[in-house]
Short mmCIF file of C-alpha atoms (C1' of nucleotides) in Angstrom, two decimals:
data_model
loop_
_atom_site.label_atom_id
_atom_site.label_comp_id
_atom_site.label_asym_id
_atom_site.label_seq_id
_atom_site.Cartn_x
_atom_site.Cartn_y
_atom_site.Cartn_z
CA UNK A 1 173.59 114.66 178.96
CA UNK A 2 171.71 116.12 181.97
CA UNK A 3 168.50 118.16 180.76
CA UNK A 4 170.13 121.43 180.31
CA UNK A 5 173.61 122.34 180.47
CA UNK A 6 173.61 125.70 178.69
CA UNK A 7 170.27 126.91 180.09
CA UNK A 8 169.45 128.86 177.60
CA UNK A 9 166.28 130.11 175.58
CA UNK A 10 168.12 130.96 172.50
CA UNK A 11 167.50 128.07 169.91
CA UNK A 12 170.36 127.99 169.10
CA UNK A 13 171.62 126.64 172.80
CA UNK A 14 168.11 124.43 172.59
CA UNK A 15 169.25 122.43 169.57
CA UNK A 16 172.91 122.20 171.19
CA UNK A 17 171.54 120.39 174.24
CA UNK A 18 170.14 117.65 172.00
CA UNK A 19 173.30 118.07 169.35
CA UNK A 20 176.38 118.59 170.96
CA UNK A 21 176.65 115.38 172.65
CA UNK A 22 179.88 113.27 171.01
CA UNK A 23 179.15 111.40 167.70
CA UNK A 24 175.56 112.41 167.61
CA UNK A 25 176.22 114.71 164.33
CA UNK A 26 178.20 111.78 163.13
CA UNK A 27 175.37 109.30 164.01
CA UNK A 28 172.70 111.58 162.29
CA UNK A 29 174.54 112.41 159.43
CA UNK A 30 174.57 108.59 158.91
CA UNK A 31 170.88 108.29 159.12
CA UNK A 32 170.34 110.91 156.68
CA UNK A 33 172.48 108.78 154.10
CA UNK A 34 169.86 106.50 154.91
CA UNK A 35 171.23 103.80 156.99
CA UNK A 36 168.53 102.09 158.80
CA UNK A 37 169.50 98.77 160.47
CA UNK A 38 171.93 99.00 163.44
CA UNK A 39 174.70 97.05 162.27
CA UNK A 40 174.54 99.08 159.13
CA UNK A 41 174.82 102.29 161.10
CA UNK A 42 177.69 100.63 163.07
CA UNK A 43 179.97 100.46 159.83
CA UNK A 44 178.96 104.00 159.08
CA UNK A 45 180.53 104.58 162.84
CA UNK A 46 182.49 101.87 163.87
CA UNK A 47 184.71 103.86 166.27
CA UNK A 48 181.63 104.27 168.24
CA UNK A 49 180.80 101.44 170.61
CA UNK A 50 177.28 99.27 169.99
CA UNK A 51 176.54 100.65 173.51
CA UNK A 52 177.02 104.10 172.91
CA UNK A 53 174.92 103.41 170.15
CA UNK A 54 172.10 102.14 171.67
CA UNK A 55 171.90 105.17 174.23
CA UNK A 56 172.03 108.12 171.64
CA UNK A 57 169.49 105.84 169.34
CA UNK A 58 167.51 105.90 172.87
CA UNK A 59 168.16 109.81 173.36
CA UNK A 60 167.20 110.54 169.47
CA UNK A 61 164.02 108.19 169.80
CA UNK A 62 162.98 110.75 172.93
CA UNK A 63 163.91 113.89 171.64
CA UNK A 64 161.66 112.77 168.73
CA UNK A 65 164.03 112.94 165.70
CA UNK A 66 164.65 108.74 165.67
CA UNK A 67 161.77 106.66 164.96
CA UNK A 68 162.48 102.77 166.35
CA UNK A 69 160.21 100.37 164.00
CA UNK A 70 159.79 96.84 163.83
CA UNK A 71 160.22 94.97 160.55
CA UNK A 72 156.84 93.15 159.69
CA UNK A 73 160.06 90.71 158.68
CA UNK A 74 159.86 87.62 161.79
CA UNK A 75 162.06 88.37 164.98
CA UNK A 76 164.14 91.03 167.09
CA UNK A 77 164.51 93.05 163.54
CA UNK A 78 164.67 97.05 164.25
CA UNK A 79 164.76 99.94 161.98
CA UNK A 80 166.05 103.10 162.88
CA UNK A 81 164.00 106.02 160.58
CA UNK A 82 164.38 110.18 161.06
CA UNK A 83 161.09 111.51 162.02
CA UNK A 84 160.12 114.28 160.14
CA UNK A 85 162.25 116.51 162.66
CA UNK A 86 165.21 114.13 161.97
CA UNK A 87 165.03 115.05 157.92
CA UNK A 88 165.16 118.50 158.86
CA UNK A 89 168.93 118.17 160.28
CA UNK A 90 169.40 117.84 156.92
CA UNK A 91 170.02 121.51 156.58
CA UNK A 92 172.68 121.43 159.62
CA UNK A 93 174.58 118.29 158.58
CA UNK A 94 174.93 119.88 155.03
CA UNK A 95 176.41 123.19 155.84
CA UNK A 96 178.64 121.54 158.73
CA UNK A 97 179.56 119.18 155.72
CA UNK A 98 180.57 122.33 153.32
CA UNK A 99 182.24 124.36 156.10
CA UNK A 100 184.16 121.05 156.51
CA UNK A 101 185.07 120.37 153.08
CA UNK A 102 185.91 124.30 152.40
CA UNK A 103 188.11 125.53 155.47
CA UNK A 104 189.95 122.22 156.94
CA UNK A 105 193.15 120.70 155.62
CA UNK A 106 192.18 117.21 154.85
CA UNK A 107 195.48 116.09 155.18
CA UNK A 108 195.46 114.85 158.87
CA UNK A 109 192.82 112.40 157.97
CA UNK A 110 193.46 111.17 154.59
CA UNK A 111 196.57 109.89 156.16
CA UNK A 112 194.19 108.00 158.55
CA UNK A 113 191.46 106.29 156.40
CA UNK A 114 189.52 103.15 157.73
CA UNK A 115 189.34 101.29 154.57
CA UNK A 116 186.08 99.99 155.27
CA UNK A 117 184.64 103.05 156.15
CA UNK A 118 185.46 104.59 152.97
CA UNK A 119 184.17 101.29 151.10
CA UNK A 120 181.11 101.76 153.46
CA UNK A 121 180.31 105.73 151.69
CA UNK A 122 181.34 104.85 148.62
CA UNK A 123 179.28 102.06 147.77
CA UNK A 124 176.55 104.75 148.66
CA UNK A 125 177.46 107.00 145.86
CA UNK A 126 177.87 104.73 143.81
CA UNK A 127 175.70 105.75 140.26
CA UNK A 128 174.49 102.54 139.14
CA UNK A 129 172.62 104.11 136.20
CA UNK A 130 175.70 105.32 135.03
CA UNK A 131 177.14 101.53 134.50
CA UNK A 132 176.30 98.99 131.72
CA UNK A 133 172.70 97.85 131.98
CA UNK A 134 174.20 94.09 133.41
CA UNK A 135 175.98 92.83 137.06
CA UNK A 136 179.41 94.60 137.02
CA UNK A 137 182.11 93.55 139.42
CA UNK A 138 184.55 95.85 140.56
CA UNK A 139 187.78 94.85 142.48
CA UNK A 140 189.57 97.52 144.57
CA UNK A 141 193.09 96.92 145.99
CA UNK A 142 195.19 99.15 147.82
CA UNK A 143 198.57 98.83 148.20
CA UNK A 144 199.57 100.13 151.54
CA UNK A 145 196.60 98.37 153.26
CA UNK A 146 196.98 95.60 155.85
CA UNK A 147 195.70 92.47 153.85
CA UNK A 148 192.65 91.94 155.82
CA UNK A 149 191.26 94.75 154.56
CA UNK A 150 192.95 95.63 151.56
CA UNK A 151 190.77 93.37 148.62
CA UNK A 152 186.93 94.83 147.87
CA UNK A 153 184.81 94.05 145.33
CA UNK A 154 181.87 95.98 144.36
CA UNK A 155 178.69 94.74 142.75
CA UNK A 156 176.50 96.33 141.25
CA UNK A 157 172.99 94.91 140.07
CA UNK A 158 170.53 96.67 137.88
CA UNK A 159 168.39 94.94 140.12
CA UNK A 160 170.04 94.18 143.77
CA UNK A 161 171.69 97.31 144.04
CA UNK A 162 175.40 97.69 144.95
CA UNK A 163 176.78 95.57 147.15
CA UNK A 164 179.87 95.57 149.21
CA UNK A 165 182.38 92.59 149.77
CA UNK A 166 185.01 91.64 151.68
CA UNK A 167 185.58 88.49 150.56
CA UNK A 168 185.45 87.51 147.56
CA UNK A 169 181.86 87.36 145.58
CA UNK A 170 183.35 84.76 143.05
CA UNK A 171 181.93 86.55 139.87
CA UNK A 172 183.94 87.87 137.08
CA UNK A 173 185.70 90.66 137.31
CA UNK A 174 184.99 93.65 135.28
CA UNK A 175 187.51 95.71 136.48
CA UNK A 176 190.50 96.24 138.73
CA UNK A 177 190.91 99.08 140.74
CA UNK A 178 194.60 99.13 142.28
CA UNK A 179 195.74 102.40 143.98
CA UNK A 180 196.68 103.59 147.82
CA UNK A 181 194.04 104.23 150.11
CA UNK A 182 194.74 108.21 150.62
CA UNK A 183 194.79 108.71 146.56
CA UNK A 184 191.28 106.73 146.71
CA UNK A 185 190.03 108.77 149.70
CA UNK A 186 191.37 112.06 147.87
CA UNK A 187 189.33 111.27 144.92
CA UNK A 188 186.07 110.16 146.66
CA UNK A 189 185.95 113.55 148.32
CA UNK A 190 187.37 115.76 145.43
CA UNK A 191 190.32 116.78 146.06
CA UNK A 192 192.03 114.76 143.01
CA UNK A 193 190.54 113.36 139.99
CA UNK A 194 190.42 110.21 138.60
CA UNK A 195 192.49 111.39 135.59
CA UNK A 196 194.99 113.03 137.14
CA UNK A 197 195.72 110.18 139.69
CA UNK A 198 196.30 108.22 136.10
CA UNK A 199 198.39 110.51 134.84
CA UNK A 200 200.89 110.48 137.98
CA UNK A 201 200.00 106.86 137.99
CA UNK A 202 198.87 106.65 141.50
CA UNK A 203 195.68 104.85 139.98
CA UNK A 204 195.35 101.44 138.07
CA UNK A 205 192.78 100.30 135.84
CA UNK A 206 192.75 97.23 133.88
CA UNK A 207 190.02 95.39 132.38
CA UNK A 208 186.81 96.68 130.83
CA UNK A 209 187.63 99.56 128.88
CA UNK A 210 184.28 100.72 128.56
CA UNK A 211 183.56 100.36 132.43
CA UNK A 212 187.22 101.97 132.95
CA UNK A 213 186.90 105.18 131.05
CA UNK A 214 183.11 105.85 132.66
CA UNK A 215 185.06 105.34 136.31
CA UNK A 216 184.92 108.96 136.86
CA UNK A 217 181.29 108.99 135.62
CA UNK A 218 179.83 105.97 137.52
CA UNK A 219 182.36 107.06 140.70
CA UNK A 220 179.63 109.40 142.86
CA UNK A 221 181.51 111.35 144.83
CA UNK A 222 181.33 113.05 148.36
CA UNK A 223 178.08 115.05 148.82
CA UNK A 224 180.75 117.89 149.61
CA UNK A 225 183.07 117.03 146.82
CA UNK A 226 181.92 120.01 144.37
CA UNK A 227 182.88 122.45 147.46
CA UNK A 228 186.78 123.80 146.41
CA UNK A 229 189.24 124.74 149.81
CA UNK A 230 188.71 128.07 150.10
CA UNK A 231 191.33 130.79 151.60
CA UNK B 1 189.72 118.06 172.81
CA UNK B 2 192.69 115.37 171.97
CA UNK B 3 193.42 115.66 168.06
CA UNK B 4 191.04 113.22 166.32
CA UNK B 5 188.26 111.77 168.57
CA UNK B 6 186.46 110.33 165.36
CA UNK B 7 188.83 109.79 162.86
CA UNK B 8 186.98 110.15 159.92
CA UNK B 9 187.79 111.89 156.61
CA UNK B 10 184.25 113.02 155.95
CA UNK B 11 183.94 116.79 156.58
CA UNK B 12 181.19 116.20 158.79
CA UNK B 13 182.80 114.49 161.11
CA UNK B 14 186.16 116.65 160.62
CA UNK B 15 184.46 120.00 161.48
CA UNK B 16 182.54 118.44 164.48
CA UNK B 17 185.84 117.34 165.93
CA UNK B 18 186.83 121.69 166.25
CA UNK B 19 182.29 122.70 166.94
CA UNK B 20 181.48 119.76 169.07
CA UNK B 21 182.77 120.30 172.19
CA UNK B 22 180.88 122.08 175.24
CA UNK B 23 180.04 125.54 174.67
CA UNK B 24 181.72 125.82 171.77
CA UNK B 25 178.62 126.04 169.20
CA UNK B 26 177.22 128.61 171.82
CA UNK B 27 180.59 131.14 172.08
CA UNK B 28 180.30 131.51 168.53
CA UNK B 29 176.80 132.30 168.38
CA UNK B 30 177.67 135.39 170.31
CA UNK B 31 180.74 136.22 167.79
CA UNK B 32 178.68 135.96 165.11
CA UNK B 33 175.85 138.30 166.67
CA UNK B 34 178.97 140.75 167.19
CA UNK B 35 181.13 140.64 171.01
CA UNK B 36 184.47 140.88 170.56
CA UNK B 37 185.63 141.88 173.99
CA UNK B 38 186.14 139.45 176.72
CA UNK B 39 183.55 140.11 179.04
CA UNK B 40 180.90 141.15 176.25
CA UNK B 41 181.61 137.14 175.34
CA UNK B 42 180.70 136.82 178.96
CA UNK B 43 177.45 138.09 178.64
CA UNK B 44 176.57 136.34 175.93
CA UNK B 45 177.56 132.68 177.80
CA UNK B 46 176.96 133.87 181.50
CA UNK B 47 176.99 129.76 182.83
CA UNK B 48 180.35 129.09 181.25
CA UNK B 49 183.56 129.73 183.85
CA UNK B 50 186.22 132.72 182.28
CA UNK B 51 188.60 129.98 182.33
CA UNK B 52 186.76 127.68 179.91
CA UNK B 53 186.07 130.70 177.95
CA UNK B 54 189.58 131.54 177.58
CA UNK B 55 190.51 127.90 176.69
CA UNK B 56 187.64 127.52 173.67
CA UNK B 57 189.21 131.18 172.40
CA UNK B 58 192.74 130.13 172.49
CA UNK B 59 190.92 126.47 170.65
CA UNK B 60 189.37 128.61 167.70
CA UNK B 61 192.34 130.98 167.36
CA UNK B 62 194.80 128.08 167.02
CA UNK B 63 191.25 126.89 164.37
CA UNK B 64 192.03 129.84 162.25
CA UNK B 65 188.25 130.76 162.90
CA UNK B 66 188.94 133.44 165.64
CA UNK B 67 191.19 136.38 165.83
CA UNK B 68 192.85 137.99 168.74
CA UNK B 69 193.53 141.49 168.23
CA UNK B 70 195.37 143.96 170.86
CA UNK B 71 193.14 147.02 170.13
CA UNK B 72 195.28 150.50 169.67
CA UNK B 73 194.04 151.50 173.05
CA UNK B 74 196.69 151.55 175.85
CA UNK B 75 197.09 148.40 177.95
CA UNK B 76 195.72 144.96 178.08
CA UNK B 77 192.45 145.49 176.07
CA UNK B 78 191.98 142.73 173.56
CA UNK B 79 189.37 141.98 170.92
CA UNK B 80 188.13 138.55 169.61
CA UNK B 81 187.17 138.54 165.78
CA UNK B 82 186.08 136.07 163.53
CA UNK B 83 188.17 135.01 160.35
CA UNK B 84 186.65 134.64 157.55
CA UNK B 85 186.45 130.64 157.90
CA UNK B 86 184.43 131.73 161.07
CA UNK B 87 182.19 134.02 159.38
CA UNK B 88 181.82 131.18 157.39
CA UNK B 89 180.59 129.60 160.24
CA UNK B 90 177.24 132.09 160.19
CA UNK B 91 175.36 129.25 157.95
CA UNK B 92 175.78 126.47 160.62
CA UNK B 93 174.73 128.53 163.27
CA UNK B 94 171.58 129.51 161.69
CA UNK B 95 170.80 126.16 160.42
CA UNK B 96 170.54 124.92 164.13
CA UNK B 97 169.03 128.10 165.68
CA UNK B 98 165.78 127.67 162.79
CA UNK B 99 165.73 123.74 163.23
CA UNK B 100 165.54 124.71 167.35
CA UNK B 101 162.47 127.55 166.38
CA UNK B 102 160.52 124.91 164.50
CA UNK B 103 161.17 121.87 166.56
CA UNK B 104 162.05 122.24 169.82
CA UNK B 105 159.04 122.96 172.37
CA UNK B 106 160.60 125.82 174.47
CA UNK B 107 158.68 125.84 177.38
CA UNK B 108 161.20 124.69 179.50
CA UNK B 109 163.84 127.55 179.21
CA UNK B 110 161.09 130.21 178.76
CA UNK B 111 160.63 128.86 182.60
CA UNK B 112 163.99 129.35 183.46
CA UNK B 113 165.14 132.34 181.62
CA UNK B 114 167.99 134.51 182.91
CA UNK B 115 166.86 138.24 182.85
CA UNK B 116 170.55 139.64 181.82
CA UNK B 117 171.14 137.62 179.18
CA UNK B 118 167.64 138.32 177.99
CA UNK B 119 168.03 141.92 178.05
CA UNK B 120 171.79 141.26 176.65
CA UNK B 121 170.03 139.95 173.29
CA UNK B 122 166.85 142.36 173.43
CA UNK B 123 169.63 144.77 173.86
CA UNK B 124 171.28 144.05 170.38
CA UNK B 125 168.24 143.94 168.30
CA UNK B 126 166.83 146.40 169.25
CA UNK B 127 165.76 149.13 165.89
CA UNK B 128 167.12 152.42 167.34
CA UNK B 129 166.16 153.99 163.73
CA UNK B 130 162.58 153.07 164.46
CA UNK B 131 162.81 155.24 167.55
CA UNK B 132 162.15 158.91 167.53
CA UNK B 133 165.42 160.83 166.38
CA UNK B 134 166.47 161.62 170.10
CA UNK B 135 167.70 160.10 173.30
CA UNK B 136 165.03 157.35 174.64
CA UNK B 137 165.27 155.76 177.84
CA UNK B 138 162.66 152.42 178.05
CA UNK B 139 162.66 151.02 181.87
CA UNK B 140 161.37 147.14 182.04
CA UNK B 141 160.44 146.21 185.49
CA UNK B 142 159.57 142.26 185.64
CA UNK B 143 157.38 141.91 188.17
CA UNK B 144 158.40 137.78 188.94
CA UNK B 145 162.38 138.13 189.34
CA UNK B 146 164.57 138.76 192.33
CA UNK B 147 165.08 142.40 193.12
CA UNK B 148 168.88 142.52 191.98
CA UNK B 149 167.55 141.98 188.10
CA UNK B 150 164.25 143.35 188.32
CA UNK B 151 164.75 146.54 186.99
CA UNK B 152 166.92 147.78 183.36
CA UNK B 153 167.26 150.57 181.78
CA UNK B 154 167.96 150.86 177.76
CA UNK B 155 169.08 153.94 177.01
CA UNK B 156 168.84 154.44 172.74
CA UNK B 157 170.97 157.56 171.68
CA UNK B 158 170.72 158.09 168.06
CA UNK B 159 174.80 158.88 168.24
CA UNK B 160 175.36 156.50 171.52
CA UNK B 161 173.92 153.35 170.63
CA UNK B 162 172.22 151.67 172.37
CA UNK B 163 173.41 151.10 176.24
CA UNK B 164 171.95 148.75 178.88
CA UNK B 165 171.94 149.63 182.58
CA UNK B 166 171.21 147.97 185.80
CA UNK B 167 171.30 151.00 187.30
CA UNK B 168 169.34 153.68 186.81
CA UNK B 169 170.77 156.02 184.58
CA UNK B 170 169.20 159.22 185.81
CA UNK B 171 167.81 159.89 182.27
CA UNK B 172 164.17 160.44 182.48
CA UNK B 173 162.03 158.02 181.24
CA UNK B 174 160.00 157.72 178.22
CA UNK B 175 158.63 154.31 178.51
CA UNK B 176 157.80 152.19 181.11
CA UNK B 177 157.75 148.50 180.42
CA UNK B 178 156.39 146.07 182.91
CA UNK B 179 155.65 142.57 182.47
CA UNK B 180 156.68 138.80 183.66
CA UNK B 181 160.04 137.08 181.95
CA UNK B 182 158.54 134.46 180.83
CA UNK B 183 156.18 136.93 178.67
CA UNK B 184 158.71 139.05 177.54
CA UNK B 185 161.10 136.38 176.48
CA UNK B 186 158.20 134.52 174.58
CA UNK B 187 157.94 137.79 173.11
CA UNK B 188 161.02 138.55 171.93
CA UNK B 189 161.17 134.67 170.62
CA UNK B 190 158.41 135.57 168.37
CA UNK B 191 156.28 133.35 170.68
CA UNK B 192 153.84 135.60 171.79
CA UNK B 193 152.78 139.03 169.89
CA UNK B 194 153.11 142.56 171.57
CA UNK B 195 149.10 143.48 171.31
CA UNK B 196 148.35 139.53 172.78
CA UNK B 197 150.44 139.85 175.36
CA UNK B 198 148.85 143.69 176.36
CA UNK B 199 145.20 142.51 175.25
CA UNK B 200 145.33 139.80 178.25
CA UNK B 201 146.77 142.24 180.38
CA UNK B 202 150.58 140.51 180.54
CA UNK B 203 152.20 143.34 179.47
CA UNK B 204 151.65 147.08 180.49
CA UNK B 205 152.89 150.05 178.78
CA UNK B 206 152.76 153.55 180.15
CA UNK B 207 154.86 156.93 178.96
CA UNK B 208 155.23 158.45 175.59
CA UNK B 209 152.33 157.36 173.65
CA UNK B 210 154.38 157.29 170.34
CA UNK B 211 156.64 154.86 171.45
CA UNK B 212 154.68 152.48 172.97
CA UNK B 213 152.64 152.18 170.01
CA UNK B 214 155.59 152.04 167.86
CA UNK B 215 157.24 149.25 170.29
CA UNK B 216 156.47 145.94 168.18
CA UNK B 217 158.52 147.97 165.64
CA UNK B 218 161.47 149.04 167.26
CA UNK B 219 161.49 146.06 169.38
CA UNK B 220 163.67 143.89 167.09
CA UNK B 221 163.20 140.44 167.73
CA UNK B 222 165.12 137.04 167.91
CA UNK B 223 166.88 136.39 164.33
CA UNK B 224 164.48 133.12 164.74
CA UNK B 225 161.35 134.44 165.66
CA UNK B 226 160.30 134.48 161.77
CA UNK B 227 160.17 131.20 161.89
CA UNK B 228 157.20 129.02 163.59
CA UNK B 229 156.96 125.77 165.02
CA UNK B 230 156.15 122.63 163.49
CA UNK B 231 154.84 119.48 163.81
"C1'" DC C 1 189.15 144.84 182.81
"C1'" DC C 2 191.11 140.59 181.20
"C1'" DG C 3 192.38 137.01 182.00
"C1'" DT C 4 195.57 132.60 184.72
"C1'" DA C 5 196.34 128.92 187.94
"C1'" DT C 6 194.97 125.22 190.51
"C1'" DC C 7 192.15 121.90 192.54
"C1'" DC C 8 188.98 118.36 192.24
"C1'" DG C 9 184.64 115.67 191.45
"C1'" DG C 10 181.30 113.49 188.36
"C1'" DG C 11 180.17 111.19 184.59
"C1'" DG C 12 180.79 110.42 179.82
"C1'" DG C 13 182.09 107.00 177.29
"C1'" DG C 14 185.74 103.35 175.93
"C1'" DA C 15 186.77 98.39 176.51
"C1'" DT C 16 185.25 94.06 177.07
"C1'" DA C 17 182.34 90.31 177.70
"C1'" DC C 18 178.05 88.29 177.31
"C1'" DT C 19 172.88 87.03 175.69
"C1'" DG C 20 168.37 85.89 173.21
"C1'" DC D 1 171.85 90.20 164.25
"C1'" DA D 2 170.79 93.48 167.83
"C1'" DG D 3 171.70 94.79 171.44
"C1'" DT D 4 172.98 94.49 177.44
"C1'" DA D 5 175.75 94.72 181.23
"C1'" DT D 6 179.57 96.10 183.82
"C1'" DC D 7 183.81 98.08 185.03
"C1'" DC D 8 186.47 101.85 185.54
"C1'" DC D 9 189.62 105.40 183.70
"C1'" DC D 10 190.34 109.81 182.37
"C1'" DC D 11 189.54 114.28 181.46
"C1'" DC D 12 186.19 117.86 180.94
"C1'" DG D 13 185.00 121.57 182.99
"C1'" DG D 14 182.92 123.90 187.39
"C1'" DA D 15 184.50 126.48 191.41
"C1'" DT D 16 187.43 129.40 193.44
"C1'" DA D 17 191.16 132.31 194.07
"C1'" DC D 18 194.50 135.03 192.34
"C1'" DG D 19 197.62 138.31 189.15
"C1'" DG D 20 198.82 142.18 185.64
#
DNA sequence: CCGTATCCGGGGGGATACTG
DNA sequence: CAGTATCCCCCCGGATACGG
């Protein structure tokens, strides 16, 4: 992006030079779920292209809202942190996120989920505290998935935190999650519940009954999720 | 902008797909603040082509966000108005137009600010019931700007509104502003204060007494000049 | 005043392959 | 894992001129 396409004094037209670039909002709001490492903020964007993703890092980094560190960890490690200007696109990523979530039909995109991307958020939300106080495995399967990416498994560790597989972790499973990906994508971003898609049986459980009743408990949901369609 | 550059279901991502291309944030910045008529629009976003301007309309009508009205008036007159998903849209805008006041060093445009558009905002925030209770014309002269947009009348008729002119009017005048852009845009940003800017002899005042002590009231300023930097 | 139509160039960014 | 490097297409949007 040149140094000033709008020429304007108006912050507003200020913040859009540095903003409006393609997938910048995308790649921010990513940071602010706290994604550090690049390959991690690759899954959180993985339509965008690792070179792309350099250059906007490199464009953030100037602009003074990325800051690149080291790890003390041995060699060619980088973390990507928001400076303190960085955490205060909080505010703009959240209402974009409600506008979102309250004025546009879903529909187009729930039709259009990248399994691993919604894998990739929901292990985020994930409320560990909410589970039994041991490792629980969760298995997802969706049934209209190609089979490369249609098996997950979940764990979560009272002490290693969630984790996300593709392949499988080996432990015991503590419960099955079978359903299609636009009922699971529905219900991460709360526009269905868990009990409903039950009732129509568009959602599977088996397994742990204790673990399977607390799914809607344990389940965080979209940071946008509370927000109803409006109009 | 094809359908779905990003293809992602988070809301995010879904509303940047209709805000994030060129201009747009900035066109309705100036619906919010209150055009509605094509070439008021045109003020507002002087560097963007009536083409392109058309084009983003017709992109936030087919949005549900704008509204194209045919006003009762004869022929051909038209009026843009936001929906209520783009009044909506109010929160976003501020969001970015505060992060741009704290963070963004503005030096740059304040060096490269276009008079009209300047006086186009000024203009609109202007406190006409701050103003004695009759017809005031202020004349600002900047002393640094080619002759063509040197010189403005703002004529502030307590039934009238308030009217800008390149011309002169004819009115007589009750206050005579003179001063450099840069000076006046830095204070109308909330940059710079009114008594500063006369106290080091940047801005000079002459005229009706009343209101040129009165003008860091009536003066409105930017909806962001509350707000000071950080960092 | 309120747009439309058309041309055309520049560069943003996608695709792909490669490296330490 | 964490990027580089390169090619090159496409389309965004600036400029200009025109119409109701």
């Amino acid at each position: 992006m040149p140094d000033s396409i709008y020429s304007q004094f108006c912050p507003v037209a200020m913040a859009t030079e540095i903003l409006g670039s393609r997938w910048t909002i995308i790649l921010i709001r990513e940071l602010c779920a706290g994604s550090t490492r690049f390959n991690d903020l690759r899954r959180g964007v993985p339509r965008m292209s690792s070179a792309l993703l350099t250059k906007r890092l490199r464009e953030l980094e100037n602009h003074g809202i990325v800051e690149r560190r080291a790890t003390d960890n041995s060699a060619g490690q980088f973390e990507y942190h928001l400076t303190d200007a960085g955490k205060a696109l909080t505010d703009i990523i959240v209402a974009i996120g409600i506008w979102g979530q309250k004025w546009i039909n879903a529909e187009l995109q729930l039709n259009n989920t990248d399994p691993s991307l919604l894998m990739w958020d929901m292990r985020r939300s994930i409320r560990r505290d909410l589970l039994p106080d041991r490792r629980v495995n969760v298995q997802f399967e969706f049934t209209d998935v190609t089979p490369r990416e249609a098996q997950w498994w979940v764990v979560c560790d009272p002490d290693q935190g969630v984790d996300l597989c593709l392949n499988d972790p080996g432990f015991d499973v503590d419960l099955y999650v079978v359903t299609d990906i636009k009922t699971m994508t529905a219900i991460w971003m709360g526009l269905e519940s868990v009990s409903k898609a039950l009732e129509v049986d568009k959602l599977h459980l088996s397994g742990d009954t204790e673990v399977a009743n607390a799914m809607s408990e344990w389940l965080g949901l979209s940071l946008f999720a509370p927000y109803p369609k409006e109009k």
